[in-house]
PDB file of C-alpha atoms and ligand atoms in Angstrom:
ATOM      1  CA  UNK O 254     -14.080   9.964   0.639  1.00 31.00           C
ATOM      2  CA  UNK O 255     -12.187  13.230   1.786  1.00 33.00           C
ATOM      3  CA  UNK O 256      -9.025  10.509   2.443  1.00 36.00           C
ATOM      4  CA  UNK O 257      -8.739   9.252  -1.056  1.00 36.00           C
ATOM      5  CA  UNK O 258      -9.458  13.174  -2.441  1.00 36.00           C
ATOM      6  CA  UNK O 259      -6.356  14.099  -0.682  1.00 39.00           C
ATOM      7  CA  UNK O 260      -4.151  11.501  -2.105  1.00 43.00           C
ATOM      8  CA  UNK O 261      -2.156  11.296  -5.490  1.00 47.00           C
ATOM      9  CA  UNK O 262      -3.172   8.233  -7.084  1.00 47.00           C
ATOM     10  CA  UNK O 263       0.263   7.351  -8.020  1.00 62.00           C
ATOM     11  CA  UNK O 264      -0.975   3.342  -8.609  1.00 69.00           C
ATOM     12  CA  UNK O 265      -0.442   0.893 -11.310  1.00 72.00           C
ATOM     13  CA  UNK O 266      -3.305  -1.119 -12.307  1.00 74.00           C
ATOM     14  CA  UNK O 267      -3.025  -4.904 -12.033  1.00 69.00           C
ATOM     15  CA  UNK O 268      -5.764  -6.322 -13.304  1.00 61.00           C
ATOM     16  CA  UNK O 269      -9.264  -5.482 -14.063  1.00 50.00           C
ATOM     17  CA  UNK O 270     -11.595  -7.760 -11.285  1.00 46.00           C
ATOM     18  CA  UNK O 271     -12.245 -10.911 -11.992  1.00 48.00           C
ATOM     19  CA  UNK O 272      -9.781 -11.299 -14.683  1.00 46.00           C
ATOM     20  CA  UNK O 273      -7.182 -14.539 -14.553  1.00 43.00           C
ATOM     21  CA  UNK O 274      -8.354 -16.180 -11.256  1.00 47.00           C
ATOM     22  CA  UNK O 275      -6.874 -19.699 -12.718  1.00 54.00           C
ATOM     23  CA  UNK O 276      -3.828 -21.559 -11.244  1.00 76.00           C
ATOM     24  CA  UNK O 277      -1.205 -19.284 -12.232  1.00 92.00           C
ATOM     25  CA  UNK O 278      -0.948 -15.120 -11.650  1.00 95.00           C
ATOM     26  CA  UNK O 279       0.938 -13.087 -13.528  1.00 96.00           C
ATOM     27  CA  UNK O 280       3.825 -11.199 -11.029  1.00 97.00           C
ATOM     28  CA  UNK O 281       6.399  -8.097 -11.805  1.00 96.00           C
ATOM     29  CA  UNK O 282       9.773 -10.092 -10.993  1.00 96.00           C
ATOM     30  CA  UNK O 283      12.808  -8.935 -10.364  1.00 95.00           C
ATOM     31  CA  UNK O 284      15.459 -11.968 -10.534  1.00 95.00           C
ATOM     32  CA  UNK O 285      18.547  -9.186  -9.790  1.00 96.00           C
ATOM     33  CA  UNK O 286      18.302  -6.184  -8.339  1.00 95.00           C
ATOM     34  CA  UNK O 287      19.045  -3.048 -10.551  1.00 96.00           C
ATOM     35  CA  UNK O 288      17.888  -5.245 -13.408  1.00 96.00           C
ATOM     36  CA  UNK O 289      14.008  -4.002 -15.483  1.00 94.00           C
ATOM     37  CA  UNK O 290      11.200  -6.389 -13.623  1.00 95.00           C
ATOM     38  CA  UNK O 291       9.402  -8.604 -15.780  1.00 96.00           C
ATOM     39  CA  UNK O 292       6.110 -10.222 -15.577  1.00 94.00           C
ATOM     40  CA  UNK O 293       6.246 -13.472 -15.372  1.00 95.00           C
ATOM     41  CA  UNK O 294       3.802 -16.301 -14.605  1.00 95.00           C
ATOM     42  CA  UNK O 295       3.737 -17.379 -10.998  1.00 93.00           C
ATOM     43  CA  UNK O 296       2.219 -20.381  -8.859  1.00 92.00           C
ATOM     44  CA  UNK O 297       0.163 -19.504  -5.866  1.00 94.00           C
ATOM     45  CA  UNK O 298       1.072 -20.860  -2.482  1.00 94.00           C
ATOM     46  CA  UNK O 299      -1.135 -22.441   0.254  1.00 96.00           C
ATOM     47  CA  UNK O 300      -2.019 -20.232   3.054  1.00 97.00           C
ATOM     48  CA  UNK O 301      -1.088 -19.906   6.491  1.00 97.00           C
ATOM     49  CA  UNK O 302      -3.513 -20.366   8.816  1.00 98.00           C
ATOM     50  CA  UNK O 303      -3.590 -16.339   9.316  1.00 98.00           C
ATOM     51  CA  UNK O 304      -2.969 -15.119   5.708  1.00 98.00           C
ATOM     52  CA  UNK O 305      -5.510 -13.495   3.136  1.00 98.00           C
ATOM     53  CA  UNK O 306      -5.158 -14.006  -0.675  1.00 97.00           C
ATOM     54  CA  UNK O 307      -6.232 -10.722  -1.784  1.00 98.00           C
ATOM     55  CA  UNK O 308      -7.095 -10.099  -6.022  1.00 97.00           C
ATOM     56  CA  UNK O 309      -4.975  -6.935  -6.678  1.00 98.00           C
ATOM     57  CA  UNK O 310      -6.594  -4.662  -8.234  1.00 98.00           C
ATOM     58  CA  UNK O 311      -4.355  -1.271  -8.322  1.00 98.00           C
ATOM     59  CA  UNK O 312      -0.955  -1.214  -6.380  1.00 97.00           C
ATOM     60  CA  UNK O 313       1.038   2.001  -5.026  1.00 96.00           C
ATOM     61  CA  UNK O 314       3.993   3.221  -6.428  1.00 95.00           C
ATOM     62  CA  UNK O 315       6.320   4.592  -3.765  1.00 95.00           C
ATOM     63  CA  UNK O 316       9.705   6.156  -3.617  1.00 94.00           C
ATOM     64  CA  UNK O 317      10.907   3.071  -1.358  1.00 94.00           C
ATOM     65  CA  UNK O 318       9.880   0.646  -3.840  1.00 95.00           C
ATOM     66  CA  UNK O 319      12.123   2.531  -5.960  1.00 95.00           C
ATOM     67  CA  UNK O 320      14.886   2.190  -3.944  1.00 96.00           C
ATOM     68  CA  UNK O 321      14.303  -1.270  -3.405  1.00 96.00           C
ATOM     69  CA  UNK O 322      14.779  -1.969  -7.092  1.00 96.00           C
ATOM     70  CA  UNK O 323      17.585   0.129  -7.001  1.00 96.00           C
ATOM     71  CA  UNK O 324      19.024  -1.848  -4.278  1.00 96.00           C
ATOM     72  CA  UNK O 325      19.120   1.506  -2.097  1.00 96.00           C
ATOM     73  CA  UNK O 326      16.455   0.332   0.233  1.00 95.00           C
ATOM     74  CA  UNK O 327      16.972  -0.480   4.205  1.00 94.00           C
ATOM     75  CA  UNK O 328      15.612  -3.862   4.126  1.00 91.00           C
ATOM     76  CA  UNK O 329      17.502  -5.809   1.049  1.00 92.00           C
ATOM     77  CA  UNK O 330      14.199  -8.179  -0.462  1.00 93.00           C
ATOM     78  CA  UNK O 331      15.722 -11.979  -1.614  1.00 93.00           C
ATOM     79  CA  UNK O 332      15.300 -12.838  -5.068  1.00 94.00           C
ATOM     80  CA  UNK O 333      13.816 -13.087  -6.713  1.00 94.00           C
ATOM     81  CA  UNK O 334      11.338 -10.313  -5.922  1.00 94.00           C
ATOM     82  CA  UNK O 335       8.010  -8.099  -6.798  1.00 97.00           C
ATOM     83  CA  UNK O 336       8.173  -4.577  -5.284  1.00 97.00           C
ATOM     84  CA  UNK O 337       4.861  -3.304  -3.975  1.00 97.00           C
ATOM     85  CA  UNK O 338       3.943  -2.339  -0.264  1.00 96.00           C
ATOM     86  CA  UNK O 339       0.617  -1.261  -0.518  1.00 98.00           C
ATOM     87  CA  UNK O 340      -2.619  -2.415  -2.948  1.00 98.00           C
ATOM     88  CA  UNK O 341      -6.374  -2.701  -3.442  1.00 98.00           C
ATOM     89  CA  UNK O 342      -8.471  -5.573  -4.014  1.00 98.00           C
ATOM     90  CA  UNK O 343     -11.095  -8.099  -3.024  1.00 98.00           C
ATOM     91  CA  UNK O 344     -10.363 -10.871  -0.901  1.00 98.00           C
ATOM     92  CA  UNK O 345     -10.201 -14.111  -2.601  1.00 97.00           C
ATOM     93  CA  UNK O 346      -9.742 -16.700   0.126  1.00 97.00           C
ATOM     94  CA  UNK O 347      -8.749 -16.438   3.430  1.00 98.00           C
ATOM     95  CA  UNK O 348      -6.761 -18.949   6.273  1.00 97.00           C
ATOM     96  CA  UNK O 349      -8.045 -20.850   8.537  1.00 98.00           C
ATOM     97  CA  UNK O 350      -7.674 -18.329  11.528  1.00 98.00           C
ATOM     98  CA  UNK O 351      -9.246 -15.167  10.015  1.00 98.00           C
ATOM     99  CA  UNK O 352     -12.715 -13.842  11.136  1.00 97.00           C
ATOM    100  CA  UNK O 353     -11.768 -10.424  10.129  1.00 97.00           C
ATOM    101  CA  UNK O 354     -12.585 -10.254   6.066  1.00 97.00           C
ATOM    102  CA  UNK O 355     -14.555 -12.784   4.140  1.00 97.00           C
ATOM    103  CA  UNK O 356     -14.002 -13.915   0.229  1.00 98.00           C
ATOM    104  CA  UNK O 357     -15.105 -10.851  -2.174  1.00 97.00           C
ATOM    105  CA  UNK O 358     -14.362  -8.158   0.706  1.00 98.00           C
ATOM    106  CA  UNK O 359     -13.043  -5.025  -0.782  1.00 98.00           C
ATOM    107  CA  UNK O 360      -9.716  -3.948   1.465  1.00 98.00           C
ATOM    108  CA  UNK O 361      -6.689  -2.062   1.204  1.00 98.00           C
ATOM    109  CA  UNK O 362      -2.852  -3.406   2.331  1.00 98.00           C
ATOM    110  CA  UNK O 363       0.297  -3.109   3.075  1.00 96.00           C
ATOM    111  CA  UNK O 364       2.820  -6.242   2.641  1.00 93.00           C
ATOM    112  CA  UNK O 365       6.517  -5.718   2.516  1.00 86.00           C
ATOM    113  CA  UNK O 366       6.873  -6.525  -1.105  1.00 89.00           C
ATOM    114  CA  UNK O 367       4.775  -8.248  -3.129  1.00 94.00           C
ATOM    115  CA  UNK O 368       1.777  -6.061  -3.776  1.00 96.00           C
ATOM    116  CA  UNK O 369       2.669  -5.699  -7.963  1.00 97.00           C
ATOM    117  CA  UNK O 370       0.750  -8.495  -8.907  1.00 97.00           C
ATOM    118  CA  UNK O 371      -2.463 -10.286  -9.888  1.00 97.00           C
ATOM    119  CA  UNK O 372      -2.542 -11.951  -6.345  1.00 97.00           C
ATOM    120  CA  UNK O 373      -1.071 -11.063  -2.650  1.00 97.00           C
ATOM    121  CA  UNK O 374      -0.937 -12.888   0.006  1.00 97.00           C
ATOM    122  CA  UNK O 375      -0.463 -11.145   3.507  1.00 97.00           C
ATOM    123  CA  UNK O 376      -1.468 -11.111   6.905  1.00 97.00           C
ATOM    124  CA  UNK O 377      -5.136 -10.535   8.035  1.00 98.00           C
ATOM    125  CA  UNK O 378      -3.870  -7.528  10.268  1.00 97.00           C
ATOM    126  CA  UNK O 379      -2.246  -5.947   7.367  1.00 97.00           C
ATOM    127  CA  UNK O 380      -5.604  -5.562   5.434  1.00 97.00           C
ATOM    128  CA  UNK O 381      -8.658  -3.258   6.023  1.00 97.00           C
ATOM    129  CA  UNK O 382     -12.278  -3.273   4.647  1.00 97.00           C
ATOM    130  CA  UNK O 383     -12.593  -0.148   2.877  1.00 97.00           C
ATOM    131  CA  UNK O 384     -16.189   1.413   1.931  1.00 96.00           C
ATOM    132  CA  UNK O 385     -18.111   0.655  -1.428  1.00 95.00           C
ATOM    133  CA  UNK O 386     -18.201   4.773  -2.253  1.00 96.00           C
ATOM    134  CA  UNK O 387     -14.272   4.822  -1.941  1.00 96.00           C
ATOM    135  CA  UNK O 388     -13.121   3.594  -5.107  1.00 97.00           C
ATOM    136  CA  UNK O 389     -10.323   1.313  -5.517  1.00 98.00           C
ATOM    137  CA  UNK O 390      -7.738   3.114  -7.845  1.00 97.00           C
ATOM    138  CA  UNK O 391      -7.595   5.864  -5.335  1.00 95.00           C
ATOM    139  CA  UNK O 392      -7.820   3.643  -2.188  1.00 97.00           C
ATOM    140  CA  UNK O 393      -4.532   2.180  -3.300  1.00 97.00           C
ATOM    141  CA  UNK O 394      -2.681   5.168  -2.302  1.00 95.00           C
ATOM    142  CA  UNK O 395      -3.714   4.820   0.990  1.00 96.00           C
ATOM    143  CA  UNK O 396      -2.186   2.797   3.310  1.00 97.00           C
ATOM    144  CA  UNK O 397       1.595   3.978   3.056  1.00 96.00           C
ATOM    145  CA  UNK O 398       0.817   7.493   3.397  1.00 96.00           C
ATOM    146  CA  UNK O 399      -1.942   7.363   5.984  1.00 96.00           C
ATOM    147  CA  UNK O 400      -0.145   4.704   7.607  1.00 96.00           C
ATOM    148  CA  UNK O 401       3.008   6.845   8.130  1.00 96.00           C
ATOM    149  CA  UNK O 402       1.004   9.717   8.896  1.00 98.00           C
ATOM    150  CA  UNK O 403      -0.928   7.518  11.744  1.00 97.00           C
ATOM    151  CA  UNK O 404       2.412   5.933  13.211  1.00 97.00           C
ATOM    152  CA  UNK O 405       4.285   9.168  12.906  1.00 97.00           C
ATOM    153  CA  UNK O 406       1.552  11.398  14.852  1.00 98.00           C
ATOM    154  CA  UNK O 407       0.226   9.195  16.886  1.00 97.00           C
ATOM    155  CA  UNK O 408       2.400   6.764  17.854  1.00 96.00           C
ATOM    156  CA  UNK O 409       5.562   8.602  17.616  1.00 97.00           C
ATOM    157  CA  UNK O 410       4.557  12.111  18.641  1.00 97.00           C
ATOM    158  CA  UNK O 411       1.280  11.517  20.574  1.00 98.00           C
ATOM    159  CA  UNK O 412      -0.314  14.361  19.218  1.00 98.00           C
ATOM    160  CA  UNK O 413      -2.900  15.881  21.456  1.00 98.00           C
ATOM    161  CA  UNK O 414      -6.023  17.902  20.426  1.00 98.00           C
ATOM    162  CA  UNK O 415      -5.671  21.319  20.127  1.00 98.00           C
ATOM    163  CA  UNK O 416      -1.746  20.704  19.793  1.00 98.00           C
ATOM    164  CA  UNK O 417       0.215  22.654  16.745  1.00 98.00           C
ATOM    165  CA  UNK O 418       1.620  20.376  13.758  1.00 98.00           C
ATOM    166  CA  UNK O 419       4.167  21.626  11.481  1.00 97.00           C
ATOM    167  CA  UNK O 420       4.133  19.898   8.283  1.00 97.00           C
ATOM    168  CA  UNK O 421       7.362  20.767   6.442  1.00 94.00           C
ATOM    169  CA  UNK O 422       6.590  19.363   3.233  1.00 91.00           C
ATOM    170  CA  UNK O 423       3.269  19.247   2.575  1.00 95.00           C
ATOM    171  CA  UNK O 424       2.492  18.625  -1.120  1.00 91.00           C
ATOM    172  CA  UNK O 425       2.963  15.085  -1.679  1.00 91.00           C
ATOM    173  CA  UNK O 426       1.191  11.816  -0.513  1.00 92.00           C
ATOM    174  CA  UNK O 427       2.560  11.680   2.942  1.00 95.00           C
ATOM    175  CA  UNK O 428       2.389  15.294   3.478  1.00 96.00           C
ATOM    176  CA  UNK O 429      -1.685  15.453   2.856  1.00 96.00           C
ATOM    177  CA  UNK O 430      -1.988  12.479   4.527  1.00 97.00           C
ATOM    178  CA  UNK O 431      -0.218  13.872   7.503  1.00 98.00           C
ATOM    179  CA  UNK O 432      -2.476  17.432   7.099  1.00 98.00           C
ATOM    180  CA  UNK O 433      -5.899  14.984   7.222  1.00 98.00           C
ATOM    181  CA  UNK O 434      -4.969  12.772   9.989  1.00 98.00           C
ATOM    182  CA  UNK O 435      -3.730  15.710  12.441  1.00 98.00           C
ATOM    183  CA  UNK O 436      -6.560  18.173  11.267  1.00 98.00           C
ATOM    184  CA  UNK O 437      -9.290  15.900  10.974  1.00 98.00           C
ATOM    185  CA  UNK O 438      -8.568  13.038  13.500  1.00 98.00           C
ATOM    186  CA  UNK O 439      -6.276  14.383  15.994  1.00 98.00           C
ATOM    187  CA  UNK O 440      -8.191  17.756  16.119  1.00 98.00           C
ATOM    188  CA  UNK O 441      -4.549  19.623  16.068  1.00 98.00           C
ATOM    189  CA  UNK O 442      -4.077  22.979  14.447  1.00 98.00           C
ATOM    190  CA  UNK O 443      -2.035  22.365  11.282  1.00 98.00           C
ATOM    191  CA  UNK O 444       0.713  24.735   9.347  1.00 98.00           C
ATOM    192  CA  UNK O 445       1.852  23.221   5.727  1.00 97.00           C
ATOM    193  CA  UNK O 446       4.591  24.330   3.893  1.00 95.00           C
ATOM    194  CA  UNK O 447       4.557  24.148   0.247  1.00 91.00           C
ATOM    195  CA  UNK O 448       7.355  25.133  -2.108  1.00 87.00           C
ATOM    196  CA  UNK O 449       5.441  26.800  -5.138  1.00 85.00           C
ATOM    197  CA  UNK O 450       7.547  25.828  -8.352  1.00 79.00           C
TER     198      UNK O 450
HETATM  199  N1  NAP V 767       9.711   6.582   6.760  1.00 96.96           N
HETATM  200  C1  NAP V 767       8.578   6.141   6.245  1.00 96.96           C
HETATM  201  O1  NAP V 767       7.890   5.844   6.637  1.00 96.96           O
HETATM  202  C2  NAP V 767       7.965   6.660   5.118  1.00 96.96           C
HETATM  203  C3  NAP V 767       7.100   6.930   4.499  1.00 96.96           C
HETATM  204  C4  NAP V 767       6.541   7.308   3.238  1.00 96.96           C
HETATM  205  C5  NAP V 767       6.954   8.055   2.680  1.00 96.96           C
HETATM  206  N2  NAP V 767       8.340   8.203   3.302  1.00 96.96           N
HETATM  207  C6  NAP V 767       9.358   8.975   2.359  1.00 96.96           C
HETATM  208  O2  NAP V 767       8.652  10.568   2.412  1.00 96.96           O
HETATM  209  C7  NAP V 767       9.000  11.274   0.733  1.00 96.96           C
HETATM  210  C8  NAP V 767       8.065  11.947   0.199  1.00 96.96           C
HETATM  211  O3  NAP V 767       6.696   9.973  -0.203  1.00 96.96           O
HETATM  212  P1  NAP V 767       5.518  10.778  -0.849  1.00 96.96           P
HETATM  213  O4  NAP V 767       5.028   9.129  -1.376  1.00 96.96           O
HETATM  214  O5  NAP V 767       4.543  11.299  -0.309  1.00 96.96           O
HETATM  215  O6  NAP V 767       6.152  11.336  -2.431  1.00 96.96           O
HETATM  216  P2  NAP V 767       5.060  11.880  -3.524  1.00 96.96           P
HETATM  217  O7  NAP V 767       3.571  11.607  -3.348  1.00 96.96           O
HETATM  218  O8  NAP V 767       6.010  11.950  -5.031  1.00 96.96           O
HETATM  219  O9  NAP V 767       5.308  13.595  -2.902  1.00 96.96           O
HETATM  220  C9  NAP V 767       6.910  14.045  -2.700  1.00 96.96           C
HETATM  221  C10 NAP V 767       6.913  15.370  -2.701  1.00 96.96           C
HETATM  222  O10 NAP V 767       7.395  16.215  -3.014  1.00 96.96           O
HETATM  223  C11 NAP V 767       7.658  17.006  -4.156  1.00 96.96           C
HETATM  224  N3  NAP V 767       9.176  17.351  -4.774  1.00 96.96           N
HETATM  225  C12 NAP V 767      10.066  16.463  -5.103  1.00 96.96           C
HETATM  226  N4  NAP V 767      10.993  17.530  -5.335  1.00 96.96           N
HETATM  227  C13 NAP V 767      11.211  18.177  -4.910  1.00 96.96           C
HETATM  228  C14 NAP V 767      12.224  19.367  -4.832  1.00 96.96           C
HETATM  229  N5  NAP V 767      13.201  19.116  -5.579  1.00 96.96           N
HETATM  230  N6  NAP V 767      11.762  20.518  -4.148  1.00 96.96           N
HETATM  231  C15 NAP V 767      10.413  20.543  -4.035  1.00 96.96           C
HETATM  232  N7  NAP V 767       9.688  19.484  -3.806  1.00 96.96           N
HETATM  233  C16 NAP V 767       9.803  18.102  -4.362  1.00 96.96           C
HETATM  234  C17 NAP V 767       6.485  17.334  -5.017  1.00 96.96           C
HETATM  235  O11 NAP V 767       6.111  17.952  -5.837  1.00 96.96           O
HETATM  236  P3  NAP V 767       5.724  17.574  -7.658  1.00 96.96           P
HETATM  237  O12 NAP V 767       4.770  17.045  -7.346  1.00 96.96           O
HETATM  238  O13 NAP V 767       5.901  18.820  -7.814  1.00 96.96           O
HETATM  239  O14 NAP V 767       7.048  16.795  -7.929  1.00 96.96           O
HETATM  240  C18 NAP V 767       5.928  16.114  -4.574  1.00 96.96           C
HETATM  241  O15 NAP V 767       4.464  16.676  -3.761  1.00 96.96           O
HETATM  242  C19 NAP V 767       9.948  10.289   0.169  1.00 96.96           C
HETATM  243  O16 NAP V 767      11.165  10.501   0.426  1.00 96.96           O
HETATM  244  C20 NAP V 767       9.431   9.058   0.993  1.00 96.96           C
HETATM  245  O17 NAP V 767      10.249   7.653   0.849  1.00 96.96           O
HETATM  246  C21 NAP V 767       8.900   7.907   4.378  1.00 96.96           C
END
């Protein structure tokens, strides 16, 4: 709950629960970079053993999505492409080797791209179950911000309890996730800088 309340819900509604579970699904498709996206019908593909198909309810809209659409991102997507690096929804189907989630579970997830669609396939390791009390709308904005915060603080900086963390740009999703993880998970002392305008 605290995590969700700290994060700005820059999310796109992909569909209402239970809608559109037929053979085709709608996806925001970019046939070319630097051109507007169009909603197109897409045909679901079969799952590989470790993959999960998710009924996407909401998708985060990140700066990196905008860069990717403008052909300014560090990785160039294969065309045609569907942007969207993070999403929330419910599990529709699991591959034969997946035991971490099951049909109907409420999840958040990351995918290289592909999130801005009614369905998204991703590896089971890129999905996390969320508690009932966390709304899917807020949850969609958690994976990139909290994933970045966790990678930076734990894996890169090896932050220890009692150490001091300075967050120089604390206003947005990433900054607030860093404050939350540093203070409440890693027990660090946090200084956060904001520009008031
Ligand atoms: N390396 C990685 O893995 C990684 C992962 C995630 C994010 N990022 C990067 O981190 C940055 C922040 O991402 P985010 O998702 O946290 O974005 P966000 O939620 O949109 O936050 C951006 C914040 O910057 C503020 N801001 C924008 N222009 C400003 C200006 N000229 N002066 C002062 N403040 C300004 C905004 O204030 P207002 O709300 O008042 O406009 C907002 O609070 C982006 O550049 C993103 O690409 C990198």
